[in-house]
Coordinates of N, CA and C in Angstrom, one line a residue:
A1 N 91.5 136.5 71.4 CA 90.4 137.4 71.2 C 89.7 137.2 70.0
I2 N 90.3 136.6 68.9 CA 89.6 136.4 67.7 C 88.6 135.3 67.8
K3 N 88.6 134.5 68.8 CA 87.7 133.4 69.0 C 86.3 133.9 69.4
V4 N 86.2 135.2 69.9 CA 85.0 135.7 70.4 C 84.4 136.8 69.4
V5 N 84.9 136.9 68.2 CA 84.3 137.8 67.2 C 83.9 137.0 66.0
D6 N 82.9 137.5 65.3 CA 82.5 136.8 64.1 C 83.3 137.1 62.8
V7 N 83.9 138.4 62.8 CA 84.6 138.8 61.6 C 85.9 139.5 62.1
V8 N 87.0 139.2 61.4 CA 88.3 139.9 61.6 C 88.6 140.4 60.2
S9 N 88.9 141.7 60.1 CA 89.1 142.3 58.8 C 90.3 143.3 58.7
P10 N 91.5 142.7 58.7 CA 92.7 143.5 58.6 C 92.9 143.9 57.1
N11 N 93.7 144.9 56.9 CA 94.1 145.2 55.5 C 95.2 144.2 55.2
L12 N 95.6 144.1 54.0 CA 96.7 143.2 53.6 C 98.0 143.4 54.3
A13 N 98.4 144.7 54.4 CA 99.7 145.0 55.1 C 99.6 144.5 56.5
E14 N 98.5 144.8 57.2 CA 98.4 144.4 58.6 C 98.4 142.9 58.7
A15 N 97.6 142.2 57.9 CA 97.6 140.7 58.0 C 98.9 140.1 57.7
A16 N 99.6 140.6 56.7 CA 101.0 140.1 56.4 C 101.9 140.3 57.6
S17 N 101.9 141.5 58.2 CA 102.8 141.9 59.2 C 102.6 141.0 60.5
F18 N 101.3 140.7 60.8 CA 101.0 139.8 61.9 C 101.7 138.5 61.8
L19 N 102.0 138.1 60.5 CA 102.6 136.8 60.3 C 104.1 136.9 59.9
G20 N 104.7 138.1 60.1 CA 106.1 138.3 59.8 C 106.4 138.4 58.3
L21 N 105.4 138.8 57.5 CA 105.5 138.8 56.0 C 105.4 140.3 55.5
L22 N 105.8 140.5 54.3 CA 105.6 141.8 53.7 C 104.6 141.8 52.6
E23 N 103.7 142.8 52.6 CA 102.6 142.8 51.6 C 103.1 142.6 50.2
E24 N 104.2 143.3 49.8 CA 104.7 143.3 48.5 C 105.2 141.9 48.0
D25 N 105.4 141.0 49.0 CA 105.9 139.7 48.7 C 104.8 138.7 48.4
L26 N 103.5 139.2 48.6 CA 102.4 138.2 48.5 C 101.7 138.3 47.1
D27 N 101.6 137.2 46.4 CA 100.8 137.1 45.2 C 99.4 136.6 45.7
D28 N 98.5 136.3 44.8 CA 97.1 135.9 45.1 C 97.1 134.7 46.0
E29 N 98.0 133.7 45.7 CA 98.1 132.5 46.5 C 98.6 132.8 47.9
G30 N 99.6 133.7 48.0 CA 100.1 134.1 49.3 C 99.0 134.8 50.2
I31 N 98.2 135.6 49.5 CA 97.1 136.3 50.2 C 96.1 135.2 50.8
R32 N 95.8 134.2 50.0 CA 95.0 133.1 50.5 C 95.6 132.4 51.6
K33 N 96.9 132.2 51.6 CA 97.5 131.5 52.7 C 97.5 132.3 54.0
V34 N 97.6 133.6 53.9 CA 97.5 134.5 55.0 C 96.1 134.4 55.6
A35 N 95.1 134.5 54.8 CA 93.7 134.5 55.3 C 93.4 133.1 55.9
K36 N 93.9 132.1 55.3 CA 93.7 130.7 55.9 C 94.4 130.6 57.2
T37 N 95.6 131.1 57.3 CA 96.4 131.0 58.6 C 95.6 131.7 59.7
F38 N 95.0 132.9 59.4 CA 94.2 133.6 60.4 C 93.0 132.7 60.8
G39 N 92.3 132.2 59.8 CA 91.1 131.4 60.0 C 91.4 130.1 60.8
E40 N 92.5 129.5 60.5 CA 92.8 128.2 61.2 C 93.2 128.5 62.7
R41 N 93.4 129.7 63.0 CA 93.7 130.1 64.4 C 92.4 130.2 65.2
G42 N 91.3 130.1 64.5 CA 90.0 130.1 65.2 C 89.3 131.4 65.3
V43 N 88.8 131.8 64.3 CA 87.9 133.1 64.3 C 86.5 132.6 64.6
G44 N 85.9 133.3 65.6 CA 84.5 133.0 65.9 C 84.3 131.7 66.7
H45 N 83.2 131.6 67.3 CA 82.8 130.4 68.1 C 82.8 129.2 67.2
D46 N 83.6 128.2 67.6 CA 83.7 126.9 66.9 C 84.2 127.1 65.5
N47 N 85.1 128.1 65.3 CA 85.7 128.3 64.0 C 84.6 128.7 62.9
Q48 N 83.5 129.3 63.3 CA 82.5 129.7 62.4 C 82.6 131.1 61.8
G49 N 83.6 131.8 62.3 CA 83.8 133.2 61.9 C 84.5 133.4 60.6
Y50 N 84.7 134.6 60.2 CA 85.2 134.9 58.8 C 86.4 135.9 59.0
V51 N 87.4 135.7 58.1 CA 88.5 136.6 57.9 C 88.2 137.3 56.6
I52 N 88.2 138.6 56.6 CA 88.0 139.4 55.4 C 89.2 140.3 55.2
I53 N 90.1 140.0 54.3 CA 91.3 140.8 54.1 C 91.0 141.8 53.0
R54 N 91.2 143.1 53.4 CA 91.0 144.2 52.5 C 92.3 144.4 51.7
C55 N 92.2 144.3 50.4 CA 93.4 144.3 49.5 C 93.5 145.5 48.6
G56 N 92.9 146.6 49.0 CA 93.0 147.8 48.2 C 92.4 147.7 46.8
G57 N 93.2 148.1 45.8 CA 92.8 148.0 44.4 C 92.6 146.6 43.9
K58 N 93.0 145.6 44.7 CA 92.8 144.2 44.3 C 91.4 143.7 44.8
G59 N 90.7 144.4 45.7 CA 89.4 144.0 46.2 C 89.5 143.4 47.6
C60 N 88.8 142.3 47.8 CA 88.8 141.7 49.1 C 88.7 140.2 49.0
L61 N 89.2 139.6 50.1 CA 89.2 138.1 50.1 C 88.6 137.7 51.5
A62 N 87.6 136.8 51.4 CA 87.1 136.3 52.7 C 87.5 134.8 52.8
Y63 N 87.7 134.4 54.1 CA 88.0 133.0 54.3 C 87.2 132.5 55.5
N64 N 86.6 131.3 55.4 CA 85.9 130.7 56.5 C 86.3 129.3 56.5
Y65 N 86.6 128.8 57.7 CA 87.1 127.4 57.9 C 86.3 126.3 57.2
N66 N 85.0 126.5 57.2 CA 84.1 125.5 56.5 C 83.8 125.8 55.1
R67 N 83.7 127.1 54.7 CA 83.3 127.4 53.4 C 84.4 127.7 52.4
G68 N 85.6 128.0 52.9 CA 86.7 128.2 52.0 C 86.9 129.7 51.7
F69 N 87.2 130.1 50.4 CA 87.5 131.4 50.0 C 86.5 132.1 49.1
L70 N 86.3 133.4 49.3 CA 85.5 134.2 48.4 C 86.3 135.4 48.1
T71 N 86.5 135.7 46.8 CA 87.2 136.9 46.4 C 86.3 137.8 45.5
L72 N 86.3 139.1 45.9 CA 85.6 140.0 45.1 C 86.6 141.1 44.6
P73 N 86.4 141.6 43.4 CA 87.3 142.7 42.9 C 86.9 144.0 43.6
A74 N 87.8 145.0 43.5 CA 87.5 146.3 44.0 C 86.4 146.9 43.0
Y75 N 85.6 147.8 43.6 CA 84.6 148.4 42.7 C 85.2 149.1 41.6
W76 N 86.2 150.0 42.0 CA 87.0 150.7 40.9 C 88.2 149.9 40.7
N77 N 88.2 149.0 39.7 CA 89.4 148.3 39.3 C 90.1 149.0 38.2
E78 N 90.8 148.3 37.4 CA 91.6 149.0 36.3 C 90.7 149.9 35.4
S79 N 89.5 149.4 35.1 CA 88.7 150.2 34.2 C 88.2 151.5 34.8
G80 N 88.2 151.6 36.1 CA 87.7 152.8 36.7 C 88.8 153.5 37.6
S81 N 90.0 153.1 37.3 CA 91.1 153.6 38.2 C 91.2 155.1 38.1
N82 N 90.8 155.8 37.1 CA 90.9 157.2 37.0 C 89.9 157.9 38.0
R83 N 88.9 157.1 38.5 CA 88.0 157.6 39.5 C 88.6 157.7 40.9
V84 N 89.7 156.9 41.1 CA 90.3 156.9 42.4 C 91.2 158.1 42.6
K85 N 90.9 158.9 43.6 CA 91.6 160.1 43.9 C 92.4 160.0 45.1
D86 N 91.9 159.4 46.2 CA 92.5 159.3 47.5 C 92.0 158.1 48.3
T87 N 92.8 157.2 48.7 CA 92.3 156.0 49.3 C 92.2 156.2 50.9
T88 N 92.5 157.4 51.4 CA 92.4 157.6 52.8 C 90.9 157.3 53.2
G89 N 90.8 156.5 54.2 CA 89.5 156.1 54.8 C 88.7 155.0 54.0
A90 N 89.3 154.5 53.0 CA 88.6 153.4 52.2 C 88.4 152.2 53.1
G91 N 89.5 151.8 53.8 CA 89.3 150.6 54.6 C 88.3 150.7 55.7
N92 N 88.2 151.9 56.4 CA 87.2 152.1 57.4 C 85.8 152.1 56.7
S93 N 85.7 152.8 55.6 CA 84.4 152.8 54.9 C 84.0 151.4 54.5
F94 N 85.0 150.6 54.0 CA 84.7 149.2 53.7 C 84.1 148.5 54.9
C95 N 84.8 148.6 56.1 CA 84.4 147.9 57.3 C 83.0 148.3 57.7
G96 N 82.7 149.6 57.7 CA 81.4 150.1 58.1 C 80.3 149.6 57.1
G97 N 80.6 149.6 55.8 CA 79.6 149.1 54.9 C 79.4 147.6 55.0
A98 N 80.5 146.9 55.2 CA 80.4 145.5 55.3 C 79.6 145.1 56.5
A99 N 79.8 145.7 57.6 CA 79.1 145.4 58.9 C 77.6 145.7 58.6
L100 N 77.2 146.8 58.1 CA 75.8 147.1 57.8 C 75.2 146.1 56.8
G101 N 76.0 145.8 55.8 CA 75.5 144.8 54.8 C 75.3 143.4 55.4
M102 N 76.2 143.0 56.2 CA 76.0 141.7 56.9 C 74.8 141.6 57.8
V103 N 74.5 142.7 58.5 CA 73.3 142.8 59.3 C 72.1 142.8 58.5
K104 N 72.1 143.7 57.5 CA 70.8 143.9 56.6 C 70.6 142.6 55.8
E105 N 71.6 142.1 55.2 CA 71.4 141.0 54.2 C 71.6 139.6 54.8
G106 N 72.3 139.5 55.9 CA 72.5 138.2 56.6 C 73.5 137.3 56.0
N107 N 74.4 137.8 55.2 CA 75.5 137.0 54.7 C 76.8 137.8 54.3
V108 N 77.9 137.1 54.3 CA 79.2 137.7 54.2 C 79.4 138.3 52.8
K109 N 78.9 137.6 51.7 CA 79.1 138.1 50.4 C 78.4 139.4 50.2
D110 N 77.2 139.5 50.6 CA 76.5 140.8 50.5 C 77.2 141.9 51.3
G111 N 77.7 141.5 52.5 CA 78.4 142.4 53.3 C 79.6 142.9 52.6
M112 N 80.3 142.1 51.9 CA 81.5 142.5 51.2 C 81.1 143.4 50.0
I113 N 80.0 143.2 49.4 CA 79.4 144.0 48.3 C 79.2 145.4 48.9
W114 N 78.4 145.5 50.0 CA 78.1 146.8 50.7 C 79.5 147.5 51.0
G115 N 80.4 146.7 51.6 CA 81.7 147.3 51.9 C 82.4 147.9 50.7
S116 N 82.5 147.1 49.7 CA 83.2 147.6 48.4 C 82.5 148.8 47.9
V117 N 81.2 148.9 47.9 CA 80.5 150.1 47.4 C 80.8 151.3 48.3
S118 N 80.7 151.0 49.6 CA 81.0 152.1 50.5 C 82.4 152.7 50.3
A119 N 83.4 151.8 50.1 CA 84.8 152.3 49.9 C 84.9 153.0 48.6
S120 N 84.1 152.6 47.6 CA 84.1 153.2 46.2 C 83.8 154.7 46.3
F121 N 82.8 155.0 47.2 CA 82.5 156.4 47.3 C 83.6 157.2 48.1
A122 N 84.2 156.5 49.0 CA 85.3 157.2 49.8 C 86.5 157.6 49.0
V123 N 86.8 156.9 47.9 CA 88.0 157.1 47.2 C 87.9 158.0 46.0
E124 N 86.7 158.5 45.7 CA 86.5 159.3 44.5 C 86.9 160.8 44.6
Q125 N 87.4 161.2 45.8 CA 87.8 162.6 46.0 C 88.7 162.7 47.2
V126 N 89.4 163.8 47.4 CA 90.1 164.0 48.6 C 89.1 164.5 49.6
G127 N 89.0 163.9 50.8 CA 88.0 164.3 51.8 C 86.8 163.4 51.7
L128 N 85.7 164.0 52.3 CA 84.5 163.2 52.4 C 83.7 163.2 51.1
P129 N 83.0 162.1 50.8 CA 82.1 162.1 49.7 C 81.0 163.2 49.8
I130 N 80.5 163.7 48.7 CA 79.5 164.8 48.7 C 78.1 164.2 48.7
K131 N 77.4 164.5 49.8 CA 76.0 164.1 49.9 C 75.1 165.2 49.4
S132 N 74.1 164.8 48.6 CA 73.1 165.8 48.1 C 71.7 165.1 48.1
I133 N 70.7 166.0 48.1 CA 69.3 165.5 47.9 C 68.8 166.1 46.6
V134 N 68.4 165.2 45.7 CA 67.9 165.7 44.4 C 66.5 165.0 44.2
L135 N 65.5 165.8 44.1 CA 64.1 165.3 43.9 C 63.8 164.4 45.0
G136 N 64.2 164.7 46.2 CA 63.9 163.9 47.4 C 64.7 162.7 47.6
E137 N 65.7 162.4 46.7 CA 66.5 161.2 46.8 C 67.9 161.6 47.3
E138 N 68.4 160.8 48.2 CA 69.8 161.0 48.7 C 70.8 160.5 47.7
L139 N 71.8 161.3 47.3 CA 72.8 160.9 46.4 C 74.2 161.1 47.1
W140 N 75.1 160.3 46.8 CA 76.5 160.4 47.2 C 77.4 160.5 46.0
N141 N 78.1 161.6 45.9 CA 78.9 161.9 44.7 C 78.1 161.8 43.4
G142 N 76.8 162.2 43.5 CA 75.9 162.2 42.4 C 75.2 160.9 42.0
M143 N 75.3 159.9 42.9 CA 74.7 158.6 42.6 C 74.0 158.0 43.8
K144 N 72.9 157.3 43.6 CA 72.2 156.6 44.6 C 73.1 155.4 45.0
T145 N 73.2 155.2 46.3 CA 74.0 154.0 46.8 C 73.3 152.7 46.3
E146 N 72.0 152.7 46.3 CA 71.3 151.4 45.9 C 71.7 151.1 44.5
E147 N 71.8 152.1 43.6 CA 72.1 151.9 42.2 C 73.5 151.3 42.1
R148 N 74.5 151.9 42.8 CA 75.8 151.4 42.7 C 75.9 150.0 43.2
R149 N 75.2 149.7 44.3 CA 75.2 148.4 44.9 C 74.6 147.4 43.9
R150 N 73.5 147.8 43.2 CA 72.9 146.9 42.2 C 73.9 146.6 41.1
I151 N 74.6 147.6 40.6 CA 75.6 147.4 39.5 C 76.7 146.5 39.9
F152 N 77.2 146.7 41.1 CA 78.3 145.8 41.6 C 77.9 144.4 41.9
K153 N 76.7 144.3 42.4 CA 76.1 142.9 42.7 C 76.0 142.1 41.4
E154 N 75.5 142.8 40.3 CA 75.5 142.1 39.0 C 76.9 141.7 38.5
R155 N 77.8 142.6 38.8 CA 79.2 142.4 38.3 C 79.8 141.2 39.0
V156 N 79.5 141.0 40.3 CA 80.1 139.9 41.0 C 79.2 138.7 41.3
H157 N 78.1 138.6 40.6 CA 77.2 137.5 40.9 C 77.8 136.2 40.7
S158 N 78.8 136.0 39.8 CA 79.4 134.7 39.6 C 80.5 134.4 40.6
C159 N 80.9 135.3 41.4 CA 81.9 135.0 42.4 C 81.3 134.1 43.5
T160 N 81.9 133.0 43.7 CA 81.4 132.0 44.7 C 82.5 131.5 45.6
W161 N 82.1 130.9 46.7 CA 83.0 130.3 47.6 C 83.7 129.1 47.0
T162 N 85.1 129.1 47.1 CA 85.9 128.0 46.6 C 86.8 127.4 47.7
S163 N 87.2 126.2 47.5 CA 88.1 125.6 48.5 C 89.5 125.9 48.3

């Protein structure tokens, strides 16, 4: 089935368990091997698809057979860890944001940025993010999504595909 989809995005525990591994046994290199194993099994038409592993507080890692690896940190990393209240729904929020970002921007890196920003709003409270309208502008948890995306995009601009 993964040969007929463009993106497969398991979380790290799911990806590890598919291969008979435990998440806690995987360091950064182990995570790359898991992503590559998925990718080498043929994601997408002619292996042109992407594996995006959602790694919680570590961020996310993409793999493409031809492009290699792309790693982005989590929006709320160690410096913002006090903002993380509940991770329930973060993975689903990431996937929704990433899908929208890939459609709007046309590339996986921007999709991962959109996904990371979406997940960042989901984890800031128990329950749903708070939507408000202030001076005609939509805010989530008191911030415009475009502003948060701009901040994160600047933070990860130097993240590039590696072999």
